[in-house]
CSV table of C-alpha atoms in Angstrom, one decimal:
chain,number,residue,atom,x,y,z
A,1223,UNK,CA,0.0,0.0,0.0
A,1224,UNK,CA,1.4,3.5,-0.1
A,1225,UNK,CA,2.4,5.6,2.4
A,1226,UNK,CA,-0.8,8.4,3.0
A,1227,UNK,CA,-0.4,11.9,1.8
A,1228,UNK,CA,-0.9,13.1,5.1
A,1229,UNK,CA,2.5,12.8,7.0
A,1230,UNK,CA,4.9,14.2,9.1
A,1231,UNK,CA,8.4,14.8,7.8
A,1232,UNK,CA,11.7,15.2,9.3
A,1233,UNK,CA,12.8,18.6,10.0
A,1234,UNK,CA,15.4,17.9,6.9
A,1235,UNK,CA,16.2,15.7,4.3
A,1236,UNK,CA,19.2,13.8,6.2
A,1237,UNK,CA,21.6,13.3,2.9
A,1238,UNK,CA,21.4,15.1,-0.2
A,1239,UNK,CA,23.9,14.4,-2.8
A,1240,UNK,CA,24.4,15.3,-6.8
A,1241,UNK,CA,24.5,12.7,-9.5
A,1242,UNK,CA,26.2,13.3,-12.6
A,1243,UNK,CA,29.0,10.4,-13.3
A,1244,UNK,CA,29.1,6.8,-12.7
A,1245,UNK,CA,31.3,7.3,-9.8
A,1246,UNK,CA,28.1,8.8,-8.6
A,1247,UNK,CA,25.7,6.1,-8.7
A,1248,UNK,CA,28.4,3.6,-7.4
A,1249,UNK,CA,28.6,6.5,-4.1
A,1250,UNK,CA,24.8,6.8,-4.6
A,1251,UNK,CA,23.9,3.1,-4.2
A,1252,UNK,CA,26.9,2.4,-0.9
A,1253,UNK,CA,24.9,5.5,0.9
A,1254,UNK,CA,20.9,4.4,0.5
A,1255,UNK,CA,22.3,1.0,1.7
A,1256,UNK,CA,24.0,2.4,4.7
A,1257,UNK,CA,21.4,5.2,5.3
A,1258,UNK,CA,18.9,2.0,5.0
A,1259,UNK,CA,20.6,-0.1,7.3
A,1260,UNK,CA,20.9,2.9,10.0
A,1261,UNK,CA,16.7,3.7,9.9
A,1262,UNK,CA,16.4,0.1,10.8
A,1263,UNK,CA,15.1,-1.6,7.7
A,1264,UNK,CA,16.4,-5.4,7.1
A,1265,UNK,CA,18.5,-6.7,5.3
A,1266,UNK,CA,16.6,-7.6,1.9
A,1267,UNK,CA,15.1,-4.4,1.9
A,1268,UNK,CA,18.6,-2.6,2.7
A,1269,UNK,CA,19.4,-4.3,-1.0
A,1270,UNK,CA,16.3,-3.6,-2.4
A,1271,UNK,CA,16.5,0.5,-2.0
A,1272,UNK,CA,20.3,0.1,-3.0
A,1273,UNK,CA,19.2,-1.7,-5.7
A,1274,UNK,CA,16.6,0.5,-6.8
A,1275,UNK,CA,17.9,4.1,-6.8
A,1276,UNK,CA,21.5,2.5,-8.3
A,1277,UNK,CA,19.4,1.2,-11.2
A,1278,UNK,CA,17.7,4.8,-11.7
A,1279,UNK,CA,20.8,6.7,-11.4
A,1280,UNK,CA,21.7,5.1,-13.7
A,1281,UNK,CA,19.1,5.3,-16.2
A,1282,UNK,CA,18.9,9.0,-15.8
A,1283,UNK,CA,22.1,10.0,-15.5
A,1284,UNK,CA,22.9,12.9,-17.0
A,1285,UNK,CA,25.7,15.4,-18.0
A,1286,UNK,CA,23.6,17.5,-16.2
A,1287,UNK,CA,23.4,16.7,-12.3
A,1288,UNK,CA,20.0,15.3,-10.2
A,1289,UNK,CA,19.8,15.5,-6.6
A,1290,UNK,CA,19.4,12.7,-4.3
A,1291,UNK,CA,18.3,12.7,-1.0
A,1292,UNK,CA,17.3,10.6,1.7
A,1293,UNK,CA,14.7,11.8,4.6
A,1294,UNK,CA,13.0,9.9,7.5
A,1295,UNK,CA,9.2,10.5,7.8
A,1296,UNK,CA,8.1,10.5,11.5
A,1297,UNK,CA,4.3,9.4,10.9
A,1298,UNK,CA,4.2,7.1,9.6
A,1299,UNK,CA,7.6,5.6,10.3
A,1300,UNK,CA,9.4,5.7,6.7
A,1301,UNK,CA,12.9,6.0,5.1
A,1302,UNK,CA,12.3,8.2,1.3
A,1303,UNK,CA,14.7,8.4,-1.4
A,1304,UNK,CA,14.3,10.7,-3.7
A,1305,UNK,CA,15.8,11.8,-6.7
A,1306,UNK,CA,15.3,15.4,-8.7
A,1307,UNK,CA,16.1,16.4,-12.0
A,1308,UNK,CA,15.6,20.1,-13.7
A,1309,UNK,CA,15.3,19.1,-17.5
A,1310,UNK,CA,13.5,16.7,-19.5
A,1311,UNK,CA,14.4,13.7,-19.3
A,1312,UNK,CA,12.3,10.5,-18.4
A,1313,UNK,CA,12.9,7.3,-17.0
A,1314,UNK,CA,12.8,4.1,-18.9
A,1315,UNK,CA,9.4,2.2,-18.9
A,1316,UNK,CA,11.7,-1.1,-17.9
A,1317,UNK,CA,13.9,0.7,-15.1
A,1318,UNK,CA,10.8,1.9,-13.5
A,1319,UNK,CA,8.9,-1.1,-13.6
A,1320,UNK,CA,11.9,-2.9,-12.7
A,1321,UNK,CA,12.0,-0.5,-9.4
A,1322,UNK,CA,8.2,-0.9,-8.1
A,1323,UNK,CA,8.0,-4.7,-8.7
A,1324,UNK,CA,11.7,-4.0,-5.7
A,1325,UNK,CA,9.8,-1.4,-4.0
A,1326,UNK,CA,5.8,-1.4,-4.8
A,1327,UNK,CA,5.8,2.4,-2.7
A,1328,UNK,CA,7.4,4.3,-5.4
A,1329,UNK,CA,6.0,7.7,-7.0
A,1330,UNK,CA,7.1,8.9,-10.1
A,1331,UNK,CA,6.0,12.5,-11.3
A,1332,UNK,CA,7.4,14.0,-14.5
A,1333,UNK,CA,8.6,17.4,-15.7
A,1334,UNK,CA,6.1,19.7,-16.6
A,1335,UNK,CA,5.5,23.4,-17.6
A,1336,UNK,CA,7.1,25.7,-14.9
A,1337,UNK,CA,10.1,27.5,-14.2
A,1338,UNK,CA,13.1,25.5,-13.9
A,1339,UNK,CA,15.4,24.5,-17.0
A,1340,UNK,CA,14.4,25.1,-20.4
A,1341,UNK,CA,10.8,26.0,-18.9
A,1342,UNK,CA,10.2,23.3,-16.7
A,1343,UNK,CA,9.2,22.4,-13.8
A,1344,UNK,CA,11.5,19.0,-12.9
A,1345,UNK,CA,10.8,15.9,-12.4
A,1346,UNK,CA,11.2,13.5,-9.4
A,1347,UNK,CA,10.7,9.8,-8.1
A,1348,UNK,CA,10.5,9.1,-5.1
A,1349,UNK,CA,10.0,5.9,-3.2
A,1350,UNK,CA,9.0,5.1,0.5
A,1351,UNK,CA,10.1,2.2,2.4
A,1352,UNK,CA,8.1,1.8,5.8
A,1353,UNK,CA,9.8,1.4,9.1
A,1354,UNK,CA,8.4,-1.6,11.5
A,1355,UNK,CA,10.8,-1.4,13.5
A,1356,UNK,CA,11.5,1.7,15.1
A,1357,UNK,CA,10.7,5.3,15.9
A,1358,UNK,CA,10.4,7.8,12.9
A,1359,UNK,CA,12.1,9.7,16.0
A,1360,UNK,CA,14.7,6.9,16.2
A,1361,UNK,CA,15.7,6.1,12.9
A,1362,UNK,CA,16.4,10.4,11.6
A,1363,UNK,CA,18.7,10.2,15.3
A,1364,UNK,CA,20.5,7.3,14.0
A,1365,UNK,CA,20.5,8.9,10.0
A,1366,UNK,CA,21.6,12.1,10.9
A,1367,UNK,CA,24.4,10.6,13.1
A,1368,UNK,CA,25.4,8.0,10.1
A,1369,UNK,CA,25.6,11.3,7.8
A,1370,UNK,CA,27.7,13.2,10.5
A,1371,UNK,CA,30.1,10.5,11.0
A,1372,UNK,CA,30.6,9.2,7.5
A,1373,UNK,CA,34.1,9.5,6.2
A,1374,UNK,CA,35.2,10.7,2.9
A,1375,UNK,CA,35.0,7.8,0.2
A,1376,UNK,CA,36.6,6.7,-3.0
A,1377,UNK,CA,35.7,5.1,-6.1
A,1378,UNK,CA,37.0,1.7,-4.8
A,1379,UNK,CA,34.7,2.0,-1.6
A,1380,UNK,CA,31.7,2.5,-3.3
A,1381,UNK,CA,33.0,-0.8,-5.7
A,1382,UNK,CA,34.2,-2.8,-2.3
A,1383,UNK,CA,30.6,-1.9,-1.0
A,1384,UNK,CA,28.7,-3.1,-4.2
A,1385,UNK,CA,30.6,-6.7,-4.2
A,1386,UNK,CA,29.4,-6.5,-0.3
A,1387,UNK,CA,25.9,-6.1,-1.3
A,1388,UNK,CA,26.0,-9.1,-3.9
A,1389,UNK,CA,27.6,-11.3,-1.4
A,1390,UNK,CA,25.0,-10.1,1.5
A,1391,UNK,CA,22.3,-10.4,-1.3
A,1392,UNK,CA,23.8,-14.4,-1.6
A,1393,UNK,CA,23.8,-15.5,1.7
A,1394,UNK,CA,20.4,-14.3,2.3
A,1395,UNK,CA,19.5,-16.7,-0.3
A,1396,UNK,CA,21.1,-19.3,1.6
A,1397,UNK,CA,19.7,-18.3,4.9
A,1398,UNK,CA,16.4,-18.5,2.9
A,1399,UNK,CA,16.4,-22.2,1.9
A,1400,UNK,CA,13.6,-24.6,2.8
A,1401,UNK,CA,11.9,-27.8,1.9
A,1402,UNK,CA,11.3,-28.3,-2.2
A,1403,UNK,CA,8.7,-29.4,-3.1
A,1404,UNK,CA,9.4,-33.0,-4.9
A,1405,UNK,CA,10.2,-33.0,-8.2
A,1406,UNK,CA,8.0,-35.3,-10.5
A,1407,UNK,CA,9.3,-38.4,-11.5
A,1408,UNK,CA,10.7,-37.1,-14.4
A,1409,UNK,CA,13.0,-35.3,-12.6
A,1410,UNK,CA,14.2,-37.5,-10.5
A,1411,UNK,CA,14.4,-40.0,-13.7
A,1412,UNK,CA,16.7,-37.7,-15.6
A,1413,UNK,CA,19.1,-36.4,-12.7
A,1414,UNK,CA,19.5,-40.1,-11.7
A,1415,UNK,CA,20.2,-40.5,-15.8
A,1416,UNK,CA,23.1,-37.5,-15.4
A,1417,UNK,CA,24.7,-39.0,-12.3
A,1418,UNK,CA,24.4,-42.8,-13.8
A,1419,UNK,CA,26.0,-41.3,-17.3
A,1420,UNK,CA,29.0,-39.9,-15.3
A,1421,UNK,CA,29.7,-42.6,-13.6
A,1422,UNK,CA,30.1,-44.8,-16.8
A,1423,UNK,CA,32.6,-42.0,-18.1
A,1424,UNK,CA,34.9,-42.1,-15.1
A,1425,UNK,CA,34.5,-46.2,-14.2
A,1426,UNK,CA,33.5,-48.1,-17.2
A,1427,UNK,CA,35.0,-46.2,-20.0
A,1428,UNK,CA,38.4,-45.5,-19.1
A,1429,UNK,CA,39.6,-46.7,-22.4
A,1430,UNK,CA,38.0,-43.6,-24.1
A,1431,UNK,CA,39.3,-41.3,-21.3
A,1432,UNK,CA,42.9,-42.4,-21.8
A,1433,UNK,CA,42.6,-41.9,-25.2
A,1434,UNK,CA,42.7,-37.8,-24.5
A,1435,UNK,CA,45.8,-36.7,-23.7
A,1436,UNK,CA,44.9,-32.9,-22.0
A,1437,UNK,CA,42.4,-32.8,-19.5
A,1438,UNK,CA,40.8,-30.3,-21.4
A,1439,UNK,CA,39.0,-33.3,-24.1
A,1440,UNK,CA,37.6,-34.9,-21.2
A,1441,UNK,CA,36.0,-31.8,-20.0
A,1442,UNK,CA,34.2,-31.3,-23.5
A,1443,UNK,CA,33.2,-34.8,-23.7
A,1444,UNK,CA,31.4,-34.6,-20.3
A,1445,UNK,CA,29.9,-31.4,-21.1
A,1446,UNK,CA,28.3,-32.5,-23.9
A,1447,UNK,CA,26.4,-35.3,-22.2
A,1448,UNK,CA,24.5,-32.5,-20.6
A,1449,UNK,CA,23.4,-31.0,-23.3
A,1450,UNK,CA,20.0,-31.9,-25.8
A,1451,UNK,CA,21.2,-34.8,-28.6
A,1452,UNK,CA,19.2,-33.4,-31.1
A,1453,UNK,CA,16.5,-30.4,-31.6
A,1454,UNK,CA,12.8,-31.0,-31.8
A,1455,UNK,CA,11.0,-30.3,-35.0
A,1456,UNK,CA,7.7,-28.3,-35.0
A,1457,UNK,CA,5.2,-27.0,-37.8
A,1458,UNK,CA,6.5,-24.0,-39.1
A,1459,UNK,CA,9.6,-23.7,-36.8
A,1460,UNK,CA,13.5,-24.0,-38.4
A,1461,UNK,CA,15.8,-24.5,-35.8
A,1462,UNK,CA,20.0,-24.4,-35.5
A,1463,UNK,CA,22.4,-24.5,-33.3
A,1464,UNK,CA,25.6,-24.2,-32.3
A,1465,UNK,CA,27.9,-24.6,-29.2
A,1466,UNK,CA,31.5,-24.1,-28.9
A,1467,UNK,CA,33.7,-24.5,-26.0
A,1468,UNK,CA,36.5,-21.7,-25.0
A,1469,UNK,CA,40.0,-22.9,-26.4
A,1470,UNK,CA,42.0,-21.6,-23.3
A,1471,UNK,CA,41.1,-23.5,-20.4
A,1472,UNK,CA,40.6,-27.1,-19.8
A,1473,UNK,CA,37.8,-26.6,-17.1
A,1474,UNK,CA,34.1,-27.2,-17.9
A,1475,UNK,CA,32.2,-24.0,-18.8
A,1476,UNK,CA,28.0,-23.7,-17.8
A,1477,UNK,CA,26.5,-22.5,-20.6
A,1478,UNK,CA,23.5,-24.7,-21.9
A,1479,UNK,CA,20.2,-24.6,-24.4
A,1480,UNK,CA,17.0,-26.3,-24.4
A,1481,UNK,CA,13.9,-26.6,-26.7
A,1482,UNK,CA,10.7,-29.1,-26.1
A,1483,UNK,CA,7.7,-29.5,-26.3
A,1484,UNK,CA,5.0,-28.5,-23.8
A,1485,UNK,CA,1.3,-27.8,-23.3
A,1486,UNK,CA,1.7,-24.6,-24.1
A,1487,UNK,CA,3.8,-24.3,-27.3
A,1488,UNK,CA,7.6,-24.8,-28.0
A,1489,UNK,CA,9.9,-23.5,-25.4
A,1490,UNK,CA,13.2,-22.2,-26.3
A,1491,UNK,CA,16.0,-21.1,-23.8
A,1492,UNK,CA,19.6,-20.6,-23.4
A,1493,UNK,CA,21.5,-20.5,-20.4
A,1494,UNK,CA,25.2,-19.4,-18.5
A,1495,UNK,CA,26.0,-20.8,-14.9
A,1496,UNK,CA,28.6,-18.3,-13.7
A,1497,UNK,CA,31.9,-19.8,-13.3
A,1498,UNK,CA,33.6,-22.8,-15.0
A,1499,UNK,CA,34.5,-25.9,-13.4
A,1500,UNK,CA,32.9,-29.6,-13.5
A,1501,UNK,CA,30.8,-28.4,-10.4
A,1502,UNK,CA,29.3,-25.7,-12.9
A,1503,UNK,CA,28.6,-28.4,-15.3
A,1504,UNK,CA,26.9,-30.3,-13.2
A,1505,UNK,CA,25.0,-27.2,-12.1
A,1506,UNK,CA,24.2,-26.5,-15.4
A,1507,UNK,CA,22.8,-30.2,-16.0
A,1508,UNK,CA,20.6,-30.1,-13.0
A,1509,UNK,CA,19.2,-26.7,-14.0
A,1510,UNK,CA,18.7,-27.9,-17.7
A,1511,UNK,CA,16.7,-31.2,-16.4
A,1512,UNK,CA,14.5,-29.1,-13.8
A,1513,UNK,CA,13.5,-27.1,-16.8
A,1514,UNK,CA,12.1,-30.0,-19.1
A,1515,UNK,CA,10.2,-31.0,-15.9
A,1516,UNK,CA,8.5,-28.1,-15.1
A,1517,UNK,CA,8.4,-27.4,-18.7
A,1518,UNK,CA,6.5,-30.3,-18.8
A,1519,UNK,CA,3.9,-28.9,-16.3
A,1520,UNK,CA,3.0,-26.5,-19.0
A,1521,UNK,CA,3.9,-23.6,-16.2
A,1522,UNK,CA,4.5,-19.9,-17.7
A,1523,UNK,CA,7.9,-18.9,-18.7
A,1524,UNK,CA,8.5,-16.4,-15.8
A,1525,UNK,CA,7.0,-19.3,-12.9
A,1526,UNK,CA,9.4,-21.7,-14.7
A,1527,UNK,CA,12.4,-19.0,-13.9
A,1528,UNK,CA,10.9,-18.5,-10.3
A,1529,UNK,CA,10.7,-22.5,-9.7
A,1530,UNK,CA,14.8,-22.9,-10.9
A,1531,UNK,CA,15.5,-20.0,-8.7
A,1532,UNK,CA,14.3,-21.3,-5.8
A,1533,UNK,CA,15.9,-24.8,-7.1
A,1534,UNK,CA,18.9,-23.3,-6.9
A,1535,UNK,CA,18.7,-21.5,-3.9
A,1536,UNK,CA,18.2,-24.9,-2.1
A,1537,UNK,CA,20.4,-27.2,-3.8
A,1538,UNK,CA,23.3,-25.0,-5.1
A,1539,UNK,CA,23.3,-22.2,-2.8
A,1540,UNK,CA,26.1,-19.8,-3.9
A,1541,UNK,CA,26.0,-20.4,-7.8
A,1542,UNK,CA,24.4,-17.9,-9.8
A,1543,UNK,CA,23.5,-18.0,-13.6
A,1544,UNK,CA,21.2,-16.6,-16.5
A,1545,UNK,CA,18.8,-17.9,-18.4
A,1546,UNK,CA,16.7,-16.7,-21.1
A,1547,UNK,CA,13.3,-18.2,-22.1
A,1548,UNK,CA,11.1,-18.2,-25.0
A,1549,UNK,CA,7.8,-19.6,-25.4
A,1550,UNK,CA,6.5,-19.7,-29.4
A,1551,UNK,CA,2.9,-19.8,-28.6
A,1552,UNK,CA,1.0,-22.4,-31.4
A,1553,UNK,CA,0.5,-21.1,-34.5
A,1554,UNK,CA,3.8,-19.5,-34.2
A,1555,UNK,CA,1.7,-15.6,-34.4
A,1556,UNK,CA,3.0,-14.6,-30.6
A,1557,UNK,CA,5.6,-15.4,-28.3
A,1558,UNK,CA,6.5,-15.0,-24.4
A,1559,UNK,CA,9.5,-14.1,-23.5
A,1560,UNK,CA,11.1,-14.2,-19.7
A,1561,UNK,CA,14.7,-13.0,-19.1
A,1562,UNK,CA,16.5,-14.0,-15.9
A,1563,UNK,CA,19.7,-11.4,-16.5
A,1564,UNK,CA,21.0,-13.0,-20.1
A,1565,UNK,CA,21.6,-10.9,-23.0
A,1566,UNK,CA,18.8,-10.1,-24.5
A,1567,UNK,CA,16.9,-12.2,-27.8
A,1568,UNK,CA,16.9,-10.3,-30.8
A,1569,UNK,CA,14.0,-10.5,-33.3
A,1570,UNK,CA,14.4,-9.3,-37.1
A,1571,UNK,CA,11.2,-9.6,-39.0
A,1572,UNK,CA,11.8,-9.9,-42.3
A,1573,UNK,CA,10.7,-6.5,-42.6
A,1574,UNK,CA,11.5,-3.5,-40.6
A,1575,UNK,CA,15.0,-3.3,-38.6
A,1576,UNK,CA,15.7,-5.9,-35.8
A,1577,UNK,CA,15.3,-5.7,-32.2
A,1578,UNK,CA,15.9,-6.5,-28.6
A,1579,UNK,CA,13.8,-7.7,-26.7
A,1580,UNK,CA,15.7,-6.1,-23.4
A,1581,UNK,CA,13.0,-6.2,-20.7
A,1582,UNK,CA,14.9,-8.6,-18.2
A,1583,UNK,CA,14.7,-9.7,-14.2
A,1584,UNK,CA,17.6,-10.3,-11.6
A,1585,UNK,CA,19.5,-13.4,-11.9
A,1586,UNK,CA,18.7,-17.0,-10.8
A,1587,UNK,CA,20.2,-17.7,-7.1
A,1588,UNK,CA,19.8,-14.2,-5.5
A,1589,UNK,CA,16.1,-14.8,-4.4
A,1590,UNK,CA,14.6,-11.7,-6.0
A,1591,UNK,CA,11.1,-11.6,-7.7
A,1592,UNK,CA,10.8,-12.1,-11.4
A,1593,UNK,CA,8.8,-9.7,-13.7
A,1594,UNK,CA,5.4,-11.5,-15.9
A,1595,UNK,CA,6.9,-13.0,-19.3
A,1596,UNK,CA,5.9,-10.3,-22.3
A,1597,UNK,CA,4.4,-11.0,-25.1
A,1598,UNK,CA,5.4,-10.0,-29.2
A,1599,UNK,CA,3.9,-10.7,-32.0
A,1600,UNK,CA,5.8,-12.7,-34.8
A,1601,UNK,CA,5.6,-11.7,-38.3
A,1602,UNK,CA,5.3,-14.8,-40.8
A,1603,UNK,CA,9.3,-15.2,-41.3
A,1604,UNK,CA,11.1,-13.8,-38.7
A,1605,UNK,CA,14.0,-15.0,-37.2
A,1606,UNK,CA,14.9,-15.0,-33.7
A,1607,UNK,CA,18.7,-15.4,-31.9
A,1608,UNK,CA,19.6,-16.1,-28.8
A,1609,UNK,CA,23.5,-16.2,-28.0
A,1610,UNK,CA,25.4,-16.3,-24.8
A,1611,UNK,CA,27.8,-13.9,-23.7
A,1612,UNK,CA,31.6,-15.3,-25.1
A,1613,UNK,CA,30.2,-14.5,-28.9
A,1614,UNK,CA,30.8,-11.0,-28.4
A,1615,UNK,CA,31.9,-10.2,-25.1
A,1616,UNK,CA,35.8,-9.1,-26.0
A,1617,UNK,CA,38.1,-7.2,-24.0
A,1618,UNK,CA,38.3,-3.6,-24.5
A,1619,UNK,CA,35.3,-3.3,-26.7
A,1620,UNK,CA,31.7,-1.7,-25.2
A,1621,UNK,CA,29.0,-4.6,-25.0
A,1622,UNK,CA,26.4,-2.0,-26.6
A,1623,UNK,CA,28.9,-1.5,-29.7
A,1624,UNK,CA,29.3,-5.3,-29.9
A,1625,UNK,CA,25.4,-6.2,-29.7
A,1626,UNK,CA,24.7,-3.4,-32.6
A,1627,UNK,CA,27.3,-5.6,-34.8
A,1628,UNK,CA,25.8,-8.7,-33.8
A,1629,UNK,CA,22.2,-7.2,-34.9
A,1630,UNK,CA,23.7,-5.8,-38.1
A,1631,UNK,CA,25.7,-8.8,-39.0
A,1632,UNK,CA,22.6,-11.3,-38.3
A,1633,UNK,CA,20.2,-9.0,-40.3
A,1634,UNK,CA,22.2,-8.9,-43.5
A,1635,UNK,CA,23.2,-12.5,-43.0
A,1636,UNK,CA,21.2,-15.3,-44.5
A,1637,UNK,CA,17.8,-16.2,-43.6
A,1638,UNK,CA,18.1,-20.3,-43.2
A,1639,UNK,CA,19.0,-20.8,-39.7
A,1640,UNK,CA,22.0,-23.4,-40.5
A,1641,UNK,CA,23.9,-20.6,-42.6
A,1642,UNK,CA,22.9,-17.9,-40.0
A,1643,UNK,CA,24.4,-20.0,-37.4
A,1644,UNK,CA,27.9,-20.7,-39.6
A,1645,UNK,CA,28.0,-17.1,-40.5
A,1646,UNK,CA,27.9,-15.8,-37.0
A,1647,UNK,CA,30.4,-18.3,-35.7
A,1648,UNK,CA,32.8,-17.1,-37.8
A,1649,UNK,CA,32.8,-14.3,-38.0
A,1650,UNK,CA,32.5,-13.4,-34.1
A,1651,UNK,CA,34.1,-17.2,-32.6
A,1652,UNK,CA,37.7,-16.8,-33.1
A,1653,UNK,CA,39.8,-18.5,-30.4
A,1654,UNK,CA,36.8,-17.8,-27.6
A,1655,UNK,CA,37.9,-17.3,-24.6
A,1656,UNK,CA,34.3,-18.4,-22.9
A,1657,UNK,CA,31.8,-21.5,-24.1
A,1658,UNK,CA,29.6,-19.8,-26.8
A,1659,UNK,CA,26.1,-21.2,-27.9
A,1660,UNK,CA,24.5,-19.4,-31.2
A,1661,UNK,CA,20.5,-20.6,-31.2
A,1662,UNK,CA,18.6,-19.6,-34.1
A,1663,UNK,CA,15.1,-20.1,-35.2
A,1664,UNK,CA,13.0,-18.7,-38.5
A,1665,UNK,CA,9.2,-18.9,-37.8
A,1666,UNK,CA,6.8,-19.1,-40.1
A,1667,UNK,CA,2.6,-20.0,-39.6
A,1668,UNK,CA,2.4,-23.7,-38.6
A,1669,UNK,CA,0.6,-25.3,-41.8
């Protein structure tokens, strides 16, 4: 609910602070946790309001500054952070949804007509997080002293302090875990099938093992037992893909794809465990299975994301990974799509320039909620790509700049998804330093 109109404020706001660099919004998101942490709210909230005005700051940030500030009400008990701005701009439809789904008690009110810059009056958000347990008197004491006392910071602070935050925001997932509900039989079938097929690698077939003579062949040849044999067909639907292990390390890499069937229409999804080692292997198997099985239960794309989060909150507490879904709805005329923190799909219609599809949640294994799946409509003949990060993710080179070539490259590339897939590969997968998996798919009316 949100906080009434009617309310008593603190005699000032306790920190206000200009935003204009990134340096900024790294200083901006180490104070609203501490100033959070100091009024009294827990801990997941403490992330959530660092969370959220970090992610605004950075979607309005500006050459020219905003103001941020940070006030406790005194009744009702409540922390506010708000931010200010003198010129036009507006924030994005996906960072402010992003925020109120974090915080629901957040107010946005735009520029209009008035006196500041260029003739307006500015524009502001501003988001309330209630206070259960203390004083509005209490919590401004222990604010204002926080803001007294704090020392002078640098740029590696405010960087030491984020890393904090991720870590905190981990082992509240941990602290979080209870019972699972069973899996279905399924499930439990195909993990047994994983562990049964790994055991035959290492025991029964050491003949094949000893054949490799680096480490790094074994690794492959395990990975790719946890990955699909073949790719399903469907009326209308083209599919391709193509997966390619990094060339300079011998250790197992977590990124994985998926496409089945289910009650609902063909499901398509790609996936990146963080970190590479044969525990993020099997990591990425379990995950993989758990999605065919609840798949299976014909559950929406962003309840399928919410189910493996919690899976691996419980099982593999401490791993984190992405994973991007796609439902193609029969008919192939609309598809859902639900984003768990992976690069974003990109559609081109075979008429009109390609796009994004960037609206995205947090990543699996932190615990935070996950946004509905959205829906787009599919133009007879449009392709759709999904790609994880080691395509295009090189050092020194912006990760904007790199997705435009990607979008260029596949756009004037050819339209048969087995081409597409060679054409991409080399031009972008030269001596990949991180597994890469190109999935493409052309979709056309099922007959």
């Amino acid at each position: 609910m949100n906080v009434p109109a009617a309310r008593t404020r603190g005699q000032s706001p306790a920190l206000i602070t200009a935003v204009a660099t990134e340096q900024d919004v790294f200083a901006l998101r180490r104070r609203a946790k501490s100033v959070a942490q100091a009024a009294g709210l827990d801990a997941r909230d403490q992330v959530r309001l660092a969370t959220a005005v970090s992610e605004l700051g950075r979607d309005l940030l500006r050459a020219a500054p905003m103001t941020a500030s940070f006030e406790v009400l005194r009744e009702p008990a409540a922390l506010t952070a708000s931010l200010r701005w003198h010129d036009d701009r507006v924030p994005s439809g996906e960072s402010l949804a992003a925020v109120t789904r974090l915080l629901p008690q957040t107010q946005y009110t735009p520029a209009t007509s008035g006196t500041g810059a260029g003739g307006l009056r500015g524009g502001r958000i501003e988001i309330a997080c209630p206070l259960p347990q203390m004083s509005g008197e209490q919590a401004a004491a222990r604010v204002h002293a926080l803001v007294e006392a704090e020392p002078p910071t640098t740029a590696i602070d405010d960087l030491r302090a984020q890393s904090r935050d991720l870590i905190a925001a981990l082992e509240e997932a941990h602290a979080q875990r209870d019972e699972l509900e069973r899996l279905n039989e399924e499930l439990t079938e195909t993990n047994a099938g994983v562990m049964a097929l790994y055991a035959e690698l290492t025991v029964e077939h050491k003949d094949v093992v000893e054949r490799f003579s680096k480490e790094h062949e074994l690794a492959l040849t395990l990975q790719r037992t946890f990955l699909p044999a073949y790719l399903p067909t469907s009326p209308g639907v083209e599919l391709a893909v193509r997966y390619l292990p990094a060339v300079t390390t011998a250790e197992i890499g977590g990124d994985f794809y998926e496409a089945v069937h289910t009650p609902d229409g063909l499901l398509l999804a790609v996936g990146d465990v963080v970190g590479h080692s044969l525990q993020a292997a099997v990591v990425m198997g379990q995950l993989r299975h758990a999605l065919r099985a609840y798949a299976a239960q014909g559950l929406p794309p962003h309840v399928l994301l919410e189910q493996l989060d919690h899976l691996l909150g419980l099982h593999q507490p401490g791993w984190t990974t992405s994973v991007c879904i796609v439902l193609i709805e029969p008919g192939n005329a609309r598809m859902q799509v639900a984003n768990a923190g992976h690069l974003p799909p990109l559609l081109l219609p075979p008429t009109g320039p390609p796009r994004f599809l960037r609206k995205h949640g947090p990543l699996l294994g932190i615990a935070l909620p996950h946004p509905p799946a959205t829906s787009h409509p599919i133009e007879p003949g449009s392709r759709l790509l999904l790609v994880t990060d080691g395509l295009i993710e090189t050092r020194g080179s912006d990760l904007y700049d790199r997705l435009d070539l990607l979008a260029a490259t596949a756009e004037a590339g050819p339209h048969e998804p087995e081409s597409l897939c060679t054409l991409l590969v080399d031009t972008f997968a030269t001596e990949p330093d991180d597994d890469i998996i190109v999935f493409t798919a052309r979709l056309n009316p099922a007959p």
